[in-house]
mmCIF file of C-alpha atoms in Angstrom:
data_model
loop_
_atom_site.group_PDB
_atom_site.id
_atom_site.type_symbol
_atom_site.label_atom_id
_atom_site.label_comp_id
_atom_site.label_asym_id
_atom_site.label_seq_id
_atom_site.Cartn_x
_atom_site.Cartn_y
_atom_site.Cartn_z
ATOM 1 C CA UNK A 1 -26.392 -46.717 -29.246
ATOM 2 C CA UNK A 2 -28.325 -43.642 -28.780
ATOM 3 C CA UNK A 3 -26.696 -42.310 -24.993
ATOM 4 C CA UNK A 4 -23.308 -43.781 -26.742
ATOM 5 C CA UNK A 5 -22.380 -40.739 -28.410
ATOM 6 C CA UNK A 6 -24.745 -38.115 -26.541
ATOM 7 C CA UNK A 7 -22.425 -34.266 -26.186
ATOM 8 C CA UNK A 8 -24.437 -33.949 -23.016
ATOM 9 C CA UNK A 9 -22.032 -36.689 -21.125
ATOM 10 C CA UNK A 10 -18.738 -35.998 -22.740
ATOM 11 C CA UNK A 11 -15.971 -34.378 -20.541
ATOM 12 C CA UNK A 12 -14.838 -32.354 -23.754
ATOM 13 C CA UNK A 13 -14.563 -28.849 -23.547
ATOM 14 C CA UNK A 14 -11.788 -26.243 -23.041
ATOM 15 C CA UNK A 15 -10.977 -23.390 -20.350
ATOM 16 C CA UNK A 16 -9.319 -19.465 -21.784
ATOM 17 C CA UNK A 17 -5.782 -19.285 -19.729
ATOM 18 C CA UNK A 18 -4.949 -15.511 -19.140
ATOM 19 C CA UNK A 19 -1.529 -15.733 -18.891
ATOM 20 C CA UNK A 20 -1.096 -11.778 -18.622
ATOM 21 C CA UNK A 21 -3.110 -11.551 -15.869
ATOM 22 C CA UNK A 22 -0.861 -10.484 -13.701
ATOM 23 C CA UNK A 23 0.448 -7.673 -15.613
ATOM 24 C CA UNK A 24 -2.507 -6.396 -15.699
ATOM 25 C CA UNK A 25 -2.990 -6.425 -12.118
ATOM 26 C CA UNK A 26 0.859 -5.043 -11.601
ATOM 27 C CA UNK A 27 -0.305 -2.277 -14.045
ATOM 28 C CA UNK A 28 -3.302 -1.274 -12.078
ATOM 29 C CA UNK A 29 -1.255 -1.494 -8.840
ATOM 30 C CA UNK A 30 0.955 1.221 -10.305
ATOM 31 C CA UNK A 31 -1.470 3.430 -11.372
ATOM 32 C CA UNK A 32 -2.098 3.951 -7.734
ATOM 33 C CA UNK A 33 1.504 4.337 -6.662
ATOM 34 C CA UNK A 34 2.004 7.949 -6.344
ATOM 35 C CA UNK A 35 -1.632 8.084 -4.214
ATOM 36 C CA UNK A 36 0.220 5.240 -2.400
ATOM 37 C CA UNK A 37 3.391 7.008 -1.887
ATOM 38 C CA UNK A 38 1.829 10.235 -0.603
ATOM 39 C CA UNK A 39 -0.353 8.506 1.873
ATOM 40 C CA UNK A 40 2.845 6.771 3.050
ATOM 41 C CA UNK A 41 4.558 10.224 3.648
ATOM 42 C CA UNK A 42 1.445 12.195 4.982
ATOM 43 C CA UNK A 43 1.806 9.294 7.560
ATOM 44 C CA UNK A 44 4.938 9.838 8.099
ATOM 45 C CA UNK A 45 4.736 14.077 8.448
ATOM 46 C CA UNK A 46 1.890 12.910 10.821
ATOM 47 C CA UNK A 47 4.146 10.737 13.319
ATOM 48 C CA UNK A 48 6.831 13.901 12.971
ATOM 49 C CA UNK A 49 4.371 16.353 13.464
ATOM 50 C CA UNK A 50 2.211 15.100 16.125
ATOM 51 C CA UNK A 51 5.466 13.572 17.827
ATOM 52 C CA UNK A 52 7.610 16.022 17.424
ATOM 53 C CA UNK A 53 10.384 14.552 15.551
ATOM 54 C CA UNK A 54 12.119 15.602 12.919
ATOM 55 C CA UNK A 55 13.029 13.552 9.467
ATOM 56 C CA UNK A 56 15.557 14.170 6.938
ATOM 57 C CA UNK A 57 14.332 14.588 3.710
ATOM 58 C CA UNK A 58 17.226 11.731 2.926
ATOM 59 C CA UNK A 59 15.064 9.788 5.245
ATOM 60 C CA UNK A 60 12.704 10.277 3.547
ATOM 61 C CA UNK A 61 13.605 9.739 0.133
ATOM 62 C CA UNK A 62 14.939 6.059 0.900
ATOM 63 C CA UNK A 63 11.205 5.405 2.301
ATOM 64 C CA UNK A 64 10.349 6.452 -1.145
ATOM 65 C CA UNK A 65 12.468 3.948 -2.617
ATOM 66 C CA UNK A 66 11.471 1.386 -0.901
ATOM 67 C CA UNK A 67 7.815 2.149 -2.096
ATOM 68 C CA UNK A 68 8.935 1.980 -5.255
ATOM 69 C CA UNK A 69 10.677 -1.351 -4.954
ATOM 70 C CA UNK A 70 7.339 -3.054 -4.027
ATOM 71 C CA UNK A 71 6.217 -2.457 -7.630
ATOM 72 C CA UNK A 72 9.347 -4.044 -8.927
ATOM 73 C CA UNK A 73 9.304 -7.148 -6.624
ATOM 74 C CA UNK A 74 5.492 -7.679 -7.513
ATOM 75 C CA UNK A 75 6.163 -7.188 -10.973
ATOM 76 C CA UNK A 76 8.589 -10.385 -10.488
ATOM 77 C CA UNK A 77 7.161 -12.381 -7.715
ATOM 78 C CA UNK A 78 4.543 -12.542 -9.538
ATOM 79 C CA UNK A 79 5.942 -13.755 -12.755
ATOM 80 C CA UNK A 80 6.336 -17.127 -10.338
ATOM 81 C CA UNK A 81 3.354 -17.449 -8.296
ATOM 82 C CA UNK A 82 -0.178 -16.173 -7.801
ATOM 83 C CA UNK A 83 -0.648 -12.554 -7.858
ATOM 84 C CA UNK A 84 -2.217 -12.710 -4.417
ATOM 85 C CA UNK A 85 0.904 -14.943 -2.796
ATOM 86 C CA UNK A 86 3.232 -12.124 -4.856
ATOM 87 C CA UNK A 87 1.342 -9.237 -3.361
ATOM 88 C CA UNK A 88 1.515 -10.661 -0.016
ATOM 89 C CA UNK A 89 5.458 -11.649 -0.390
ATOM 90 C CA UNK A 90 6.099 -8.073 -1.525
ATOM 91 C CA UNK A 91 4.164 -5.575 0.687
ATOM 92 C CA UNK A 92 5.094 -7.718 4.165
ATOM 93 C CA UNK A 93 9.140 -7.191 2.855
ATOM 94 C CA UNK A 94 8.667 -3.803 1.925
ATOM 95 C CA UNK A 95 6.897 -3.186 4.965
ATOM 96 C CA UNK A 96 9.274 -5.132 7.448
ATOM 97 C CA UNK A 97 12.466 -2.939 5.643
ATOM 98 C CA UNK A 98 10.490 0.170 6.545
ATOM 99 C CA UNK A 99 9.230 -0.538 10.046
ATOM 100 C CA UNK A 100 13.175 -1.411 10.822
ATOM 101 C CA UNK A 101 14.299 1.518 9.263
ATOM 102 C CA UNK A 102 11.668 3.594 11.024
ATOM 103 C CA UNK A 103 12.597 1.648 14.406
ATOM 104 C CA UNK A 104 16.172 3.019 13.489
ATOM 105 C CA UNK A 105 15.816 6.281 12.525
ATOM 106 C CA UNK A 106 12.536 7.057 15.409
ATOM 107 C CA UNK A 107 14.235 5.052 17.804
ATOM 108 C CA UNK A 108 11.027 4.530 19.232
ATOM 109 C CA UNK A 109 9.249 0.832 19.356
ATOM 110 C CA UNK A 110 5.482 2.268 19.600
ATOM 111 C CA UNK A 111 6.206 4.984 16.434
ATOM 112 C CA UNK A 112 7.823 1.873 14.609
ATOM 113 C CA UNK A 113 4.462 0.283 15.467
ATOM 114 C CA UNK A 114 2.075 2.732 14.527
ATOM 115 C CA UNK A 115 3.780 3.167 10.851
ATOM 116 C CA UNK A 116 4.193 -0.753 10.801
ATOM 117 C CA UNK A 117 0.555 -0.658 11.306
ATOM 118 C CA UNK A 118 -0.220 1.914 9.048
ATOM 119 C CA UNK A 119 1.432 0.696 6.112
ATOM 120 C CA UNK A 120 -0.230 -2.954 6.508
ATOM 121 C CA UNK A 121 -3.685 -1.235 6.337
ATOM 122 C CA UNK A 122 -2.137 0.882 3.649
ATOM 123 C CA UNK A 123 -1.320 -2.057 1.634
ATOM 124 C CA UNK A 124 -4.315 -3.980 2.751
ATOM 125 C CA UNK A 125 -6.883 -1.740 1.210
ATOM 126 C CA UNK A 126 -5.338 -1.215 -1.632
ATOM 127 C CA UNK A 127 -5.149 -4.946 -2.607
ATOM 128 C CA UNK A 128 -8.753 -4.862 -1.929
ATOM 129 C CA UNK A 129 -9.439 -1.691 -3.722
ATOM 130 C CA UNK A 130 -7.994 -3.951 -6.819
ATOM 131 C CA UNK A 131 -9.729 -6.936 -6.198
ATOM 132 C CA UNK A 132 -12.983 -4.875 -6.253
ATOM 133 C CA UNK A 133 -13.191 -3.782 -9.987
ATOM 134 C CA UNK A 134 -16.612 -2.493 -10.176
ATOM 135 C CA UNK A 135 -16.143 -0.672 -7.072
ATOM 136 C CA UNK A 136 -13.012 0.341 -7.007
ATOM 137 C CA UNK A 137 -13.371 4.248 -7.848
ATOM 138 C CA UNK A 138 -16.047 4.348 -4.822
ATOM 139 C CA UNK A 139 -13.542 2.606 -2.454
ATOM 140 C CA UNK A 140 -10.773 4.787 -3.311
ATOM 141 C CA UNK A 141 -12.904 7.831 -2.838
ATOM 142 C CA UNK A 142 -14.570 6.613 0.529
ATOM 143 C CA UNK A 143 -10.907 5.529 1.482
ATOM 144 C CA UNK A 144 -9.579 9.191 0.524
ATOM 145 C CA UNK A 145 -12.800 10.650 2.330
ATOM 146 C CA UNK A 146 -11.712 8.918 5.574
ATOM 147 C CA UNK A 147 -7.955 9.691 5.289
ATOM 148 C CA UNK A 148 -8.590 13.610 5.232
ATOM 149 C CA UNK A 149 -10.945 12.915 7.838
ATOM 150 C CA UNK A 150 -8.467 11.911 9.746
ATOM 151 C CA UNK A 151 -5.881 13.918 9.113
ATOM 152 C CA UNK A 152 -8.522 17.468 9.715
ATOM 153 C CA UNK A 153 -8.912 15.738 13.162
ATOM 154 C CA UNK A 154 -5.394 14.886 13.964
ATOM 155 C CA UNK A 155 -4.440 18.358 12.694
ATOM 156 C CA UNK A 156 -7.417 20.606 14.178
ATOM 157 C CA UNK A 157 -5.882 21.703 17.007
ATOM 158 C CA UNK A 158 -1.853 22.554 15.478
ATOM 159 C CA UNK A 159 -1.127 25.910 15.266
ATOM 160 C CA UNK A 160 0.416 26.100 11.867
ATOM 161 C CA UNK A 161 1.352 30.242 12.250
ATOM 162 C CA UNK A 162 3.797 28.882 14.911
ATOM 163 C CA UNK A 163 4.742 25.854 14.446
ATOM 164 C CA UNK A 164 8.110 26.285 13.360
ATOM 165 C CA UNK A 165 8.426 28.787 16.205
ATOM 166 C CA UNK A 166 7.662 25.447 18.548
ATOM 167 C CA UNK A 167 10.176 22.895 16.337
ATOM 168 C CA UNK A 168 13.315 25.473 16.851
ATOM 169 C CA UNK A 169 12.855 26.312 20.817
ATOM 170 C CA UNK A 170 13.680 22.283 21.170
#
């Protein structure tokens, strides 16, 4: 009788269910929309700019809408289903709407590509940025840190006094 009744061997016990999880994670995602929404349109000024094509600002105002969409389908999506499987489900539609707008408006496979490309390391980091609590202010700020990088070497050689000079002689 003494192992009969022993806590050690009983299967009792209970697990905390977060059921608001997922808000949470939707909220945090937001917080870093208009970051995410200006590194979408630097990239796109980028692919004008060192292309030489030209976007209307209607252009690119549905672009922003569709960022803001994403929010709103992985607010829903993932009401349903793991945030991860939500995250996934909304950044590959958002970014499959804008690659074949981009192929439309561009008309241009390899530009359609590049922002395709772009926007799925865009999306990419950021999901990891909010997987990675404890680091996630020292991601962000390396991932900034490389994005201005960039951008000082794409730009370095522009001449910005006469650029618009350049765009009109077309």
């Amino acid at each position: 009788m003494g192992n009969k009744y022993s806590i050690h061997n009983t299967y009792f016990g209970f697990n905390l269910l977060l059921p608001v999880e997922h808000y949470q994670k939707t909220m945090r995602t937001a917080k870093y929309s208009l970051l995410f929404i200006l590194l979408t349109f630097l990239s796109f000024f980028m692919v004008e700019l060192l292309n030489k094509r030209t976007l209307h600002p209607i252009q690119y105002l549905m672009i922003g809408l569709a960022l803001l969409i994403f929010y709103t389908l992985l607010l829903s999506f993932s009401e349903y289903m793991a945030f991860g499987i939500a995250y996934l489900l909304s950044s590959v539609a958002i970014v499959l709407l804008i690659a074949l707008y981009t192929r439309g408006m561009l008309k241009s496979n390899l530009l359609a590509a590049v922002v395709t490309g772009i926007l799925f390391v865009l999306y990419g980091y950021l999901y990891i940025i909010l997987q990675l609590q404890d680091f996630a202010l020292l991601m962000g700020s390396i991932g900034l840190f490389a994005v201005l990088a960039l951008t000082m070497y794409l730009t370095r050689k522009i001449d910005w006094y006469n650029i618009l000079k350049n765009n009109g002689e077309k």
